[in-house]
CSV table of C-alpha atoms and ligand atoms in Angstrom, one decimal:
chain,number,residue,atom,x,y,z
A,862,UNK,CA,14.2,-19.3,8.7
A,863,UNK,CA,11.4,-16.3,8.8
A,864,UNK,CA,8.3,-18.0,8.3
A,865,UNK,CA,5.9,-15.6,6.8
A,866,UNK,CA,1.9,-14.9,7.2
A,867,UNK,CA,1.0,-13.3,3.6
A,868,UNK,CA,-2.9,-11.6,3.5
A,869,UNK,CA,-3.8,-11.2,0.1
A,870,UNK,CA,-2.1,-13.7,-1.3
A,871,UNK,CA,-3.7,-13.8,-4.5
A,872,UNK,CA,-2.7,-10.2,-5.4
A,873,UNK,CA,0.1,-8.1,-6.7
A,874,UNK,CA,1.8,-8.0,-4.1
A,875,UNK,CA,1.1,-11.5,-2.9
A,876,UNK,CA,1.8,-13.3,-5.9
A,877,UNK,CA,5.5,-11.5,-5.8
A,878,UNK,CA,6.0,-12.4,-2.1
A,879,UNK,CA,5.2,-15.7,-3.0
A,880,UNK,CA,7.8,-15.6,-5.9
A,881,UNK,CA,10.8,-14.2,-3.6
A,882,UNK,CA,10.0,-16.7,-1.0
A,883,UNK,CA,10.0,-19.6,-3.9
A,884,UNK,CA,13.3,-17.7,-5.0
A,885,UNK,CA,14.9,-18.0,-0.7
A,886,UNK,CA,13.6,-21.5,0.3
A,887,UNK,CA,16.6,-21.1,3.4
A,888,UNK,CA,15.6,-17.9,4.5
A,889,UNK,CA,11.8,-17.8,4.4
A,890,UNK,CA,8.9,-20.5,4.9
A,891,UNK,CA,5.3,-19.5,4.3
A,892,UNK,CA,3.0,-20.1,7.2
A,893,UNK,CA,0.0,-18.5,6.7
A,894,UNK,CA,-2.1,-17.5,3.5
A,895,UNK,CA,-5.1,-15.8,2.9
A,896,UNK,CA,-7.1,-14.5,-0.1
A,897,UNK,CA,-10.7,-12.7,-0.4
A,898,UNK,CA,-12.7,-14.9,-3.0
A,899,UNK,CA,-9.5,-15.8,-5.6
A,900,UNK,CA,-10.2,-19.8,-4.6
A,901,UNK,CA,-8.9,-21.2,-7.3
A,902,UNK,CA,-5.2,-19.4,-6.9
A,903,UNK,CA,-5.6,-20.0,-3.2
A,904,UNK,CA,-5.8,-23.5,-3.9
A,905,UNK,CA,-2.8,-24.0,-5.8
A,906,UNK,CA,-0.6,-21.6,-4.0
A,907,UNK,CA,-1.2,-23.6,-0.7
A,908,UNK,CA,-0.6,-26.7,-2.7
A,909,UNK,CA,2.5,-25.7,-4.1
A,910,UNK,CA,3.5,-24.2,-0.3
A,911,UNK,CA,1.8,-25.9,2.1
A,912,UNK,CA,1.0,-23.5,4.9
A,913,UNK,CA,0.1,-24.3,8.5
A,914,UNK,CA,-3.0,-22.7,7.3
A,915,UNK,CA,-5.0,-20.3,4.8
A,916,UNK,CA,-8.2,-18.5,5.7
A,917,UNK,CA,-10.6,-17.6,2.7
A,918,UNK,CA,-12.8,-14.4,4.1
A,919,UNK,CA,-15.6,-14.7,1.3
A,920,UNK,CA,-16.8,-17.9,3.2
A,921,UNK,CA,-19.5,-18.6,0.2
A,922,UNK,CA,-16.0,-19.9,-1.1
A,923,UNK,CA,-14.9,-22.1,2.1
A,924,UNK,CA,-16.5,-25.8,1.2
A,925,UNK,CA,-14.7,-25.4,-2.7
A,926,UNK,CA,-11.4,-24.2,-1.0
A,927,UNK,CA,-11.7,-27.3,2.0
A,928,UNK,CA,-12.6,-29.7,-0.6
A,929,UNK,CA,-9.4,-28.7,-2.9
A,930,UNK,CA,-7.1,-29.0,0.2
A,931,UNK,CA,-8.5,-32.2,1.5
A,932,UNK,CA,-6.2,-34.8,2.7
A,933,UNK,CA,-2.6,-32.2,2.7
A,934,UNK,CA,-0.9,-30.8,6.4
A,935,UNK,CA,-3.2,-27.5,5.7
A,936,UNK,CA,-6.2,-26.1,8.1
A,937,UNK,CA,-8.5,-24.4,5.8
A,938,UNK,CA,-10.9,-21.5,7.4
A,939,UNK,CA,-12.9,-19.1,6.3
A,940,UNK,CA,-14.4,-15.3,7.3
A,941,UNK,CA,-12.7,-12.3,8.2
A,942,UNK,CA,-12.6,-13.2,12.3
A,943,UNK,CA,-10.5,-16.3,11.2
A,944,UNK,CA,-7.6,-13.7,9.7
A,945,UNK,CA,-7.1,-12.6,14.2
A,946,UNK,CA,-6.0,-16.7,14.7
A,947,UNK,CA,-4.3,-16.5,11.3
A,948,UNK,CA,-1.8,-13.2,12.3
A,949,UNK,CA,-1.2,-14.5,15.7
A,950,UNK,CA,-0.4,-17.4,15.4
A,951,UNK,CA,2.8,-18.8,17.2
A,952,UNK,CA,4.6,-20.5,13.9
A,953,UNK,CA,4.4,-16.6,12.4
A,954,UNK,CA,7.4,-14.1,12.4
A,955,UNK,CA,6.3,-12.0,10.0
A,956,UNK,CA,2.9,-10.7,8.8
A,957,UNK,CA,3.2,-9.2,5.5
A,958,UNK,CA,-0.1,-6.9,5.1
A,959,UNK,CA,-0.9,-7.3,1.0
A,960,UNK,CA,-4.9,-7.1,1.6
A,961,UNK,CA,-6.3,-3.9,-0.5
A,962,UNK,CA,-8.1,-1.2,1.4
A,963,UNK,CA,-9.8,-0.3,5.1
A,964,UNK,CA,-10.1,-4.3,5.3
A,965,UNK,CA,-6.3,-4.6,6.3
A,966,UNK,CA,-6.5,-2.4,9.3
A,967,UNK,CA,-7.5,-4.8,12.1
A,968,UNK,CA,-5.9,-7.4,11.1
A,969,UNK,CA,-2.6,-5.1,11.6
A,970,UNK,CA,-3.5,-4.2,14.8
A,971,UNK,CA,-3.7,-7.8,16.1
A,972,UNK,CA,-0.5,-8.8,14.5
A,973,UNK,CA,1.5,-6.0,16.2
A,974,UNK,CA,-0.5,-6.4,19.4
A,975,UNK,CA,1.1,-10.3,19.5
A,976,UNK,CA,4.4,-9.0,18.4
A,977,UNK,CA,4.5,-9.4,15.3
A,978,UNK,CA,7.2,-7.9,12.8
A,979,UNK,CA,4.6,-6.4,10.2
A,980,UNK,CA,5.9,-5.8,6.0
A,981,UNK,CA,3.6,-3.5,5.3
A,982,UNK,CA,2.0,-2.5,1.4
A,983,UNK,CA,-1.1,-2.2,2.6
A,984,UNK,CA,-0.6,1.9,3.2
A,985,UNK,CA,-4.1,2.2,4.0
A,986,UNK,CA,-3.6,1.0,7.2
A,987,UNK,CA,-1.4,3.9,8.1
A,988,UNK,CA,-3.7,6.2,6.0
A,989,UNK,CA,-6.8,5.2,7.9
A,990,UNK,CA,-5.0,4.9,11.9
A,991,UNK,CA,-1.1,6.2,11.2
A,992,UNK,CA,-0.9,7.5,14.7
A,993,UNK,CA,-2.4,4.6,16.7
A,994,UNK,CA,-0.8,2.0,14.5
A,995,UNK,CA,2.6,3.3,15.0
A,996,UNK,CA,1.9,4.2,18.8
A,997,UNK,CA,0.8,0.4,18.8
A,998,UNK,CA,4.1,-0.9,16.9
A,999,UNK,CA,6.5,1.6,19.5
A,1000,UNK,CA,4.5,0.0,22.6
A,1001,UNK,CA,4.9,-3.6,21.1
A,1002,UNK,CA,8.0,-3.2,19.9
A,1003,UNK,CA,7.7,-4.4,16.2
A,1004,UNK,CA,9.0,-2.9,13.3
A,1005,UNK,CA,7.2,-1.5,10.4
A,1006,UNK,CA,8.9,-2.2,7.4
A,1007,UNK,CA,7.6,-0.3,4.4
A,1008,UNK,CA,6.8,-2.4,1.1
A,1009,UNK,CA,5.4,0.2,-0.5
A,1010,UNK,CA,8.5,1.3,-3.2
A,1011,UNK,CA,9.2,5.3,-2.0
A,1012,UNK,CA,8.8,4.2,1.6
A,1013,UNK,CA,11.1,1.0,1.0
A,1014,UNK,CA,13.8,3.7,-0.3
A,1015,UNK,CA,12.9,6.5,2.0
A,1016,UNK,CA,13.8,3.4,5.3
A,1017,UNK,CA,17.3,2.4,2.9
A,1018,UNK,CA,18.4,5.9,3.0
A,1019,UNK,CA,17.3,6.8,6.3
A,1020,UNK,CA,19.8,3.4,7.5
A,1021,UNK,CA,22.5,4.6,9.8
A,1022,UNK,CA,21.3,8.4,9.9
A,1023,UNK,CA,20.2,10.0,12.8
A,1024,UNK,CA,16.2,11.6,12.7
A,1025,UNK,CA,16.8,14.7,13.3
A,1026,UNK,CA,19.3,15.1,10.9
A,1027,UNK,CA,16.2,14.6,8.2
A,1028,UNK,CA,15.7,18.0,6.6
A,1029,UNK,CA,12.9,17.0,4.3
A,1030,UNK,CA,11.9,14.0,1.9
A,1031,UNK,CA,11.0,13.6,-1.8
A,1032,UNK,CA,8.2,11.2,-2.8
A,1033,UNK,CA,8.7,10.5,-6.4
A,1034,UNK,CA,5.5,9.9,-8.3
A,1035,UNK,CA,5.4,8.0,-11.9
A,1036,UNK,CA,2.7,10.5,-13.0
A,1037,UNK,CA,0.5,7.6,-14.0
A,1038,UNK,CA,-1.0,6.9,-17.8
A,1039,UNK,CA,-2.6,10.4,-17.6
A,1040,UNK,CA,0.3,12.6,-17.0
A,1041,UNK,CA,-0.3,14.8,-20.2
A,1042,UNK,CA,-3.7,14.9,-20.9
A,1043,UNK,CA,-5.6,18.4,-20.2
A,1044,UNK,CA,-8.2,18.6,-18.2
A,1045,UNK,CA,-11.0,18.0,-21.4
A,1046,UNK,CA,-9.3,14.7,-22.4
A,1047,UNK,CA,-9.0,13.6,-18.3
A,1048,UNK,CA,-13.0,13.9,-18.1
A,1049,UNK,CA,-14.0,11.2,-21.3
A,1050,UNK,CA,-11.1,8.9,-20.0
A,1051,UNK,CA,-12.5,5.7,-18.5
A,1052,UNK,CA,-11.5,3.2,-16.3
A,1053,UNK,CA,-10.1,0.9,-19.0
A,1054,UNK,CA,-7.2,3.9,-20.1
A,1055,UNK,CA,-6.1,4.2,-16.2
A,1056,UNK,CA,-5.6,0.4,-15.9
A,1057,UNK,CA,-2.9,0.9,-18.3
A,1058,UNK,CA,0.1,1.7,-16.0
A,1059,UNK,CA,3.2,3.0,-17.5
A,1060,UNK,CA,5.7,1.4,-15.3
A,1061,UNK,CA,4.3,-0.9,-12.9
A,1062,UNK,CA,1.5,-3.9,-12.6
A,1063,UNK,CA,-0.7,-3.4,-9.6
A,1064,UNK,CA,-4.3,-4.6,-8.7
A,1065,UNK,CA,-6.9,-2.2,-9.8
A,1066,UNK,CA,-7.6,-0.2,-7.0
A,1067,UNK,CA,-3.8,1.4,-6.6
A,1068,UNK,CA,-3.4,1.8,-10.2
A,1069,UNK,CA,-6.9,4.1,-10.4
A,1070,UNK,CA,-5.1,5.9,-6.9
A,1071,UNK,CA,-1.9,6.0,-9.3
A,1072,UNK,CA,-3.9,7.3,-12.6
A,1073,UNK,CA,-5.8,10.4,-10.3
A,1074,UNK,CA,-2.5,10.8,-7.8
A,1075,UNK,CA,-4.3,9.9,-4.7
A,1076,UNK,CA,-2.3,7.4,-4.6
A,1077,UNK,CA,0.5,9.8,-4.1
A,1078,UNK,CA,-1.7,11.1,-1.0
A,1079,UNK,CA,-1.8,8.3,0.5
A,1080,UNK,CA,1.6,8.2,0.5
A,1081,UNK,CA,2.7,11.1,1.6
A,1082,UNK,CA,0.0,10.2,5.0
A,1083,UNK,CA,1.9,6.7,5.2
A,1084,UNK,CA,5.1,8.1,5.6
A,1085,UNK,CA,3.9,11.0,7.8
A,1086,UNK,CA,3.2,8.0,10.3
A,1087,UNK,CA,6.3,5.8,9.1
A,1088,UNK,CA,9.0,8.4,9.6
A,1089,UNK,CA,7.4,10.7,12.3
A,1090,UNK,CA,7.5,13.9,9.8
A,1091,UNK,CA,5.7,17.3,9.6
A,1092,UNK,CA,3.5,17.4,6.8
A,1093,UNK,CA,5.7,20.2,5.7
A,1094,UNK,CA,9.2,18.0,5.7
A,1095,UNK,CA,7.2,16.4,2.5
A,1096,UNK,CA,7.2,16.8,-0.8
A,1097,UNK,CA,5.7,15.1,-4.2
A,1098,UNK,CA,7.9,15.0,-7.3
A,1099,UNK,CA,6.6,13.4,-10.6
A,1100,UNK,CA,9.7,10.8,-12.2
A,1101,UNK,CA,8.1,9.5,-14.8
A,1102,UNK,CA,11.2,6.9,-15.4
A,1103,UNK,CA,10.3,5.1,-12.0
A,1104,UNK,CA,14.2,4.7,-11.5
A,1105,UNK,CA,14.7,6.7,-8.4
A,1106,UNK,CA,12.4,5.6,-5.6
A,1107,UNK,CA,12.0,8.4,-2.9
A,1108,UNK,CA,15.2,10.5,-1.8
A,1109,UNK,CA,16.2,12.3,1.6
A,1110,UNK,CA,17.3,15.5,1.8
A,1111,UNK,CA,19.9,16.2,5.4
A,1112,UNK,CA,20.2,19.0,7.2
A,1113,UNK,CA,23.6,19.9,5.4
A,1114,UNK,CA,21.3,20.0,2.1
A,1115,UNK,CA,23.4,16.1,0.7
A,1116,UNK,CA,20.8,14.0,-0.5
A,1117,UNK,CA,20.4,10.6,-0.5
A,1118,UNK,CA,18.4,8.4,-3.2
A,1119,UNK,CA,17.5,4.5,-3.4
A,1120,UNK,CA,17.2,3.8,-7.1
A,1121,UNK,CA,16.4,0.3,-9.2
A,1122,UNK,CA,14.1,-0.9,-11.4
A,1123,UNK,CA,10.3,-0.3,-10.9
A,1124,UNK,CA,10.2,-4.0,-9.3
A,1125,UNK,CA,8.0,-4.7,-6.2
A,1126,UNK,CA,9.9,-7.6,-5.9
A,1127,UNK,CA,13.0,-5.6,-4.3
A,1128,UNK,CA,11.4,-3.9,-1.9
A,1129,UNK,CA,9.1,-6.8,-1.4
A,1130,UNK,CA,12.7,-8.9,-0.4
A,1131,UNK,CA,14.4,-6.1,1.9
A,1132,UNK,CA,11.3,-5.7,4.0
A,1133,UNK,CA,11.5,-9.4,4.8
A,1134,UNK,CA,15.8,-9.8,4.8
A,1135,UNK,CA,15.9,-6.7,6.9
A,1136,UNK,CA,18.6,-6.2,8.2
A,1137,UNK,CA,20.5,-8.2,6.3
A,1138,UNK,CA,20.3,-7.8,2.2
A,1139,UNK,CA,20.0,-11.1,0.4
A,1140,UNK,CA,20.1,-12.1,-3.6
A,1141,UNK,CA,18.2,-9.8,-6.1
A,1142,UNK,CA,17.2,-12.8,-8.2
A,1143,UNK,CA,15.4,-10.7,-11.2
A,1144,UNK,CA,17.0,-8.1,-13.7
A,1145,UNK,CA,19.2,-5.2,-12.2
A,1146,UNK,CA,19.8,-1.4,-13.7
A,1147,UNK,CA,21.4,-1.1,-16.7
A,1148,UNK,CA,22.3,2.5,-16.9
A,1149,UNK,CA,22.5,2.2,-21.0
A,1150,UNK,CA,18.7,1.8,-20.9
A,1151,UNK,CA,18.3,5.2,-19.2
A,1152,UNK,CA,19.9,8.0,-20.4
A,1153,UNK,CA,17.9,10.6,-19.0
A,1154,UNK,CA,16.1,10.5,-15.3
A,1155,UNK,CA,13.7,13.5,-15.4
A,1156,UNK,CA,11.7,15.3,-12.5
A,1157,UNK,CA,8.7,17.9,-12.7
A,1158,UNK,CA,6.5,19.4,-10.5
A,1159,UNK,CA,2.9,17.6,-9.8
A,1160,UNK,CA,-0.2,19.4,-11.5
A,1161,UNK,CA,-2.6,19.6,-8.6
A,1162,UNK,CA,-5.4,21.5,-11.1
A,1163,UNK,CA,-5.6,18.5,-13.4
A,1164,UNK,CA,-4.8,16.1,-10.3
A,1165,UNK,CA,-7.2,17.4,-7.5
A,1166,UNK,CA,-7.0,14.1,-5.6
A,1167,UNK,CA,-3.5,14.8,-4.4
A,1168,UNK,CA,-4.7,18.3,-3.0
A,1169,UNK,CA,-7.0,17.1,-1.3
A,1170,UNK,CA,-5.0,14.4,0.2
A,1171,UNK,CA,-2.5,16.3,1.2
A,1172,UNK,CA,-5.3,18.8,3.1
A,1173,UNK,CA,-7.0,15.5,4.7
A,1174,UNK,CA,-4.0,14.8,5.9
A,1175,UNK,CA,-3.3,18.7,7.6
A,1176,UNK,CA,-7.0,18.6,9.1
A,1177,UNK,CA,-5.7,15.2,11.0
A,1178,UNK,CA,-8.6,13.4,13.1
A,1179,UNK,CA,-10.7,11.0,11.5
A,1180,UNK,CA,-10.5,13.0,8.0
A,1181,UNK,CA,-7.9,11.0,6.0
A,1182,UNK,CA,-10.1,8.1,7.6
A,1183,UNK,CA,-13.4,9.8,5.6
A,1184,UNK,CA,-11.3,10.4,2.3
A,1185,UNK,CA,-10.2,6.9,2.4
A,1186,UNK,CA,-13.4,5.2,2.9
A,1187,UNK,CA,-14.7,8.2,0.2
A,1188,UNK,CA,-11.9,7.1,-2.3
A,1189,UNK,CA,-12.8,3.8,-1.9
A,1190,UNK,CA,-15.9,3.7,-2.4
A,1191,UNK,CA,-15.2,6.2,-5.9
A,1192,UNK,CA,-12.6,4.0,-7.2
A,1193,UNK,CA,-15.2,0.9,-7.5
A,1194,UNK,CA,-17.8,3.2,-8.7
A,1195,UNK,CA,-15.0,4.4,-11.6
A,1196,UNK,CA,-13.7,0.7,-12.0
A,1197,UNK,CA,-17.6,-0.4,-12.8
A,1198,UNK,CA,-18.1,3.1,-14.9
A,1199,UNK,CA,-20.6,4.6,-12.9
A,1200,UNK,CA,-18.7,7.6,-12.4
A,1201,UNK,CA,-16.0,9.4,-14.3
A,1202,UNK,CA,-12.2,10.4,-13.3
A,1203,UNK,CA,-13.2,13.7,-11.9
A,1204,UNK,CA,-16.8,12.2,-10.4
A,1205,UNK,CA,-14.3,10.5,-8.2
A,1206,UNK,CA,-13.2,13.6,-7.5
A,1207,UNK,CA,-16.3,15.0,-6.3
A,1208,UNK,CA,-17.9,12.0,-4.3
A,1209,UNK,CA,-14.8,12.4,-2.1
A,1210,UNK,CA,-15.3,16.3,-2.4
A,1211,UNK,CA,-18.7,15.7,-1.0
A,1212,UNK,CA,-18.4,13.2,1.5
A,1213,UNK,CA,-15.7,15.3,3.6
A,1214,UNK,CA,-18.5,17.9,3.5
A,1215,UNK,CA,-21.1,15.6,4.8
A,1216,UNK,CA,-19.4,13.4,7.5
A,1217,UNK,CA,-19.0,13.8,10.8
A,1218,UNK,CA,-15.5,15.0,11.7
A,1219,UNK,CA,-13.6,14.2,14.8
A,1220,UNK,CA,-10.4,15.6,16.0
A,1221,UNK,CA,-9.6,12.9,18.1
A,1222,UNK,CA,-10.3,9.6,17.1
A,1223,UNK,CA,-9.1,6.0,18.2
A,1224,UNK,CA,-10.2,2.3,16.8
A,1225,UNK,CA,-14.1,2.2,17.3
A,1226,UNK,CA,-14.0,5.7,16.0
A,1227,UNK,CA,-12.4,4.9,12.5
A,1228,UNK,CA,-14.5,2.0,11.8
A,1229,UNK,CA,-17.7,3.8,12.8
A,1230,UNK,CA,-16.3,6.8,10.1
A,1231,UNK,CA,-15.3,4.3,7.9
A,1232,UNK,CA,-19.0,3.4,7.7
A,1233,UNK,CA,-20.6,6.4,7.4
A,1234,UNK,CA,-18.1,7.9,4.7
A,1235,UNK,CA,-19.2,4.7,3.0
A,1236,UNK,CA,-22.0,5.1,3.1
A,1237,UNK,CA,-22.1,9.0,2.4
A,1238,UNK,CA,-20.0,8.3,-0.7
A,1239,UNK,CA,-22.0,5.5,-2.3
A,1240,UNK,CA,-25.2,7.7,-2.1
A,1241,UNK,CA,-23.1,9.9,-4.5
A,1242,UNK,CA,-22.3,7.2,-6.8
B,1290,LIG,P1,-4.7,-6.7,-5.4
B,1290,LIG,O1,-6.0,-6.2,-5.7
B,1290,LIG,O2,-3.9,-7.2,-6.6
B,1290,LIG,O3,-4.7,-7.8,-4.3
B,1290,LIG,C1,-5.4,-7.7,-3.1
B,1290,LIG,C2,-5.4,-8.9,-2.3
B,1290,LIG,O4,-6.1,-8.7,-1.1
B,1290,LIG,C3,-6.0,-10.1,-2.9
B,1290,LIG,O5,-5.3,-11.3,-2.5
B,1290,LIG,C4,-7.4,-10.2,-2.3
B,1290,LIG,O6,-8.0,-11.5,-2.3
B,1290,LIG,C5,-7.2,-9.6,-0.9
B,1290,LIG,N1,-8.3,-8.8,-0.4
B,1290,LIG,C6,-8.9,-7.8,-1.1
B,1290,LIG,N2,-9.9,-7.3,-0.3
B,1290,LIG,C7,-10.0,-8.0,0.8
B,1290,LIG,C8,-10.8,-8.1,1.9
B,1290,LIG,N3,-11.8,-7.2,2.1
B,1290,LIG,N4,-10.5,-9.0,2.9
B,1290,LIG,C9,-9.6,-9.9,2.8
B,1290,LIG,N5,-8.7,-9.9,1.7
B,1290,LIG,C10,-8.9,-9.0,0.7
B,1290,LIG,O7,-3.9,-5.5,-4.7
B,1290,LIG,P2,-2.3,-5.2,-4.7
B,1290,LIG,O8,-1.9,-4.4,-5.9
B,1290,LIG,O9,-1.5,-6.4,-4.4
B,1290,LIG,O10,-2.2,-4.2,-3.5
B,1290,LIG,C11,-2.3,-4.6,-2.2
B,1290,LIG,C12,-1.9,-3.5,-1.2
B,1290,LIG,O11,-0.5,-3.2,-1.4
B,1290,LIG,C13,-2.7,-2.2,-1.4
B,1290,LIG,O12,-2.9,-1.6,-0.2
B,1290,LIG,C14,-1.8,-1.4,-2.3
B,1290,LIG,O13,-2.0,0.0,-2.1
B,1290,LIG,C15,-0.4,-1.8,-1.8
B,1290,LIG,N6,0.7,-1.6,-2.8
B,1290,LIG,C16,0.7,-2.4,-3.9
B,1290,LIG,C17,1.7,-2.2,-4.8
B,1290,LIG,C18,1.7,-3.0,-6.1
B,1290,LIG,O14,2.7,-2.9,-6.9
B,1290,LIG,N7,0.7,-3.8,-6.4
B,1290,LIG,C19,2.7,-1.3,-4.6
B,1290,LIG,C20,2.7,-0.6,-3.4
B,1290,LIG,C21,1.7,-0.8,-2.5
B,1291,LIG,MG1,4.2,3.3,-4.0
């Protein structure tokens, strides 16, 4: 049995671990979970699982969380140093990163540096520190096992190839809720029209990054790091069916694609049965309910975000560091409606400007840009 350390529990993404774990009870155990402030679903998930132990990091929520779990086989802890004893601890096999943001970074890094095997959706951890996280992984000898749907396929097709063999892969992009609006209709929409996502449910922060195609940014930077590519072996392609899930184009121009239904709950399951494939236990493709699978080129005018991703990314250093903190920082602003879909735009516009950029850069230097594109951004907001 794989017994798994879940951070962010309470989310998306940790909520659908949870259910293919429920759905395996002889192939995985849960060891370890933690939540930011969510008490009240921590509570009953730990009931329900009972976990060596959880770690809640907003400790203004501790006392309620201790009190809940009083008397049953669990240690309760709380702040964000507790999350180090929580990922390296001996019972854990594998640490699947489901936290939101910068905040899933460290954490990472001490999981891999005690040889951990690491599922990863949190892609801002490659976005932030792809080179030294995957230098760290190589050195330690863990695998990275993409969650995250395109990179989930992009790993299934890449299965039994050989790497330089890769010609060039496709990231396919659902276009988001916004796909056809002009550029007058994208300025008056607010954060209540981008939280209604076409083909998947996600937490609010990817779903803005989904609505503005940052997301798509940040993915094309995760799987820069993930697959060792040239920024130039990627491209973006806009499926708004969400059927096909990345593809990889060879050297002899075949192409291979992973395809399903837009289900975290797949990927979710292969980056924990890998190598082995175990039982899909939710609904499978039914071709009769797709009779057309469509591609188009992205719209970087009316999608800026994804431009300037993709340039972050080119300028390497600390600068996809800067535009993830900036992006951040934008996305909660949008979220509360202090700032519209392109003000986003143009607090991370600004911040690049302002902070300080580094061509070289290793831990203390992201977290030190990480607070001063922060703080850049928010004086924009
Ligand atoms: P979510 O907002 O639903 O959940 C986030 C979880 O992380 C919650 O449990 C929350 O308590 C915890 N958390 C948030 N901030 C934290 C902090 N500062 N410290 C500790 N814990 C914190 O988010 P989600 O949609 O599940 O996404 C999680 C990650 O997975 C993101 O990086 C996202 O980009 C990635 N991802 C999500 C999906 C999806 O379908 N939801 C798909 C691909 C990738
Ligand atoms: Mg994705």
């Amino acid at each position: 049995m794989k017994r798994i350390a879940i951070l962010g529990s309470t989310g998306s993404i940790g909520r659908q671990t949870l259910e293919v774990i429920a759905n395996h009870p002889l192939e995985f155990g849960v060891e370890v979970l933690t939540a930011r402030s969510n008490s009240k679903l921590l509570i009953e998930q730990a009931a329900r699982f009972l976990p060596s132990m959880v770690v809640i990091t907003d400790n203004s929520h501790l006392d309620t969380v201790r009190t809940a779990l009083a008397g049953l086989p669990v240690r309760v802890c709380g702040g964000e140093d507790a999350l180090e004893e929580a990922v390296t601890a001996a019972g854990v096999d594998i640490v699947l990163a489901a936290m939101v943001g910068f905040a899933g970074l460290i954490p990472v890094i001490h999981a891999i540096k005690a040889g951990k095997q690491i599922a990863l959706a949190n892609k801002e951890t490659l976005v932030v520190a792809g080179e030294l996280v995957t230098r760290l992984a190589a050195e330690n000898k863990v695998g990275l096992l993409p969650v995250d749907s395109e990179h989930s396929a992009i790993f299934q097709c890449l299965t039994g190839e050989k790497h330089a063999e890769v010609d060039k892969i496709y990231i396919t992009a659902s276009g988001g809720p916004f796909r056809k609006l002009d550029i007058t209709a994208l300025e008056k929409v607010t954060s209540h029209d981008a939280l209604k996502h076409p083909t998947w449910n996600m937490g609010a922060k990817i779903t803005i990054d989904s609505a503005s195609l940052m997301n798509k940014g940040l993915e094309v930077i995760e799987a820069r790091w993930l697959f060792n590519l040239r920024p130039e072996q990627i491209d973006v392609i806009v499926h708004p069916q969400s059927i096909v899930h990345s593809l990889v184009q060879f050297c002899d121009g075949s192409i291979k694609a992973q395809m399903g239904l837009p289900d975290m709950r797949l990927p979710i399951l292969y980056a924990m049965s890998y190598p082995k494939r175990l039982n899909g236990l939710f609904p499978k493709f039914d071709f009769a309910g797709y009779p057309s699978l469509t591609f188009e080129a992205p719209d970087s005018v009316r999608f800026p975000n994804l431009a300037i991703a993709l340039e972050a990314m080119r300028s390497g250093g600390n600068m996809p560091c800067i535009m993830n903190a900036a992006n951040e920082v934008a996305v909660e602003a949008f979220l509360h409606d202090k700032v519209g879909f392109y003000g986003m735009t143009r607090i991370i516009e600004k911040t690049i400007q302002k902070a300080t950029f580094l061509s070289v850069a290793g831990l203390s230097e992201y977290i030190e840009s990480d607070r001063e594109a922060r703080s850049i951004a928010s004086s924009f907001v």
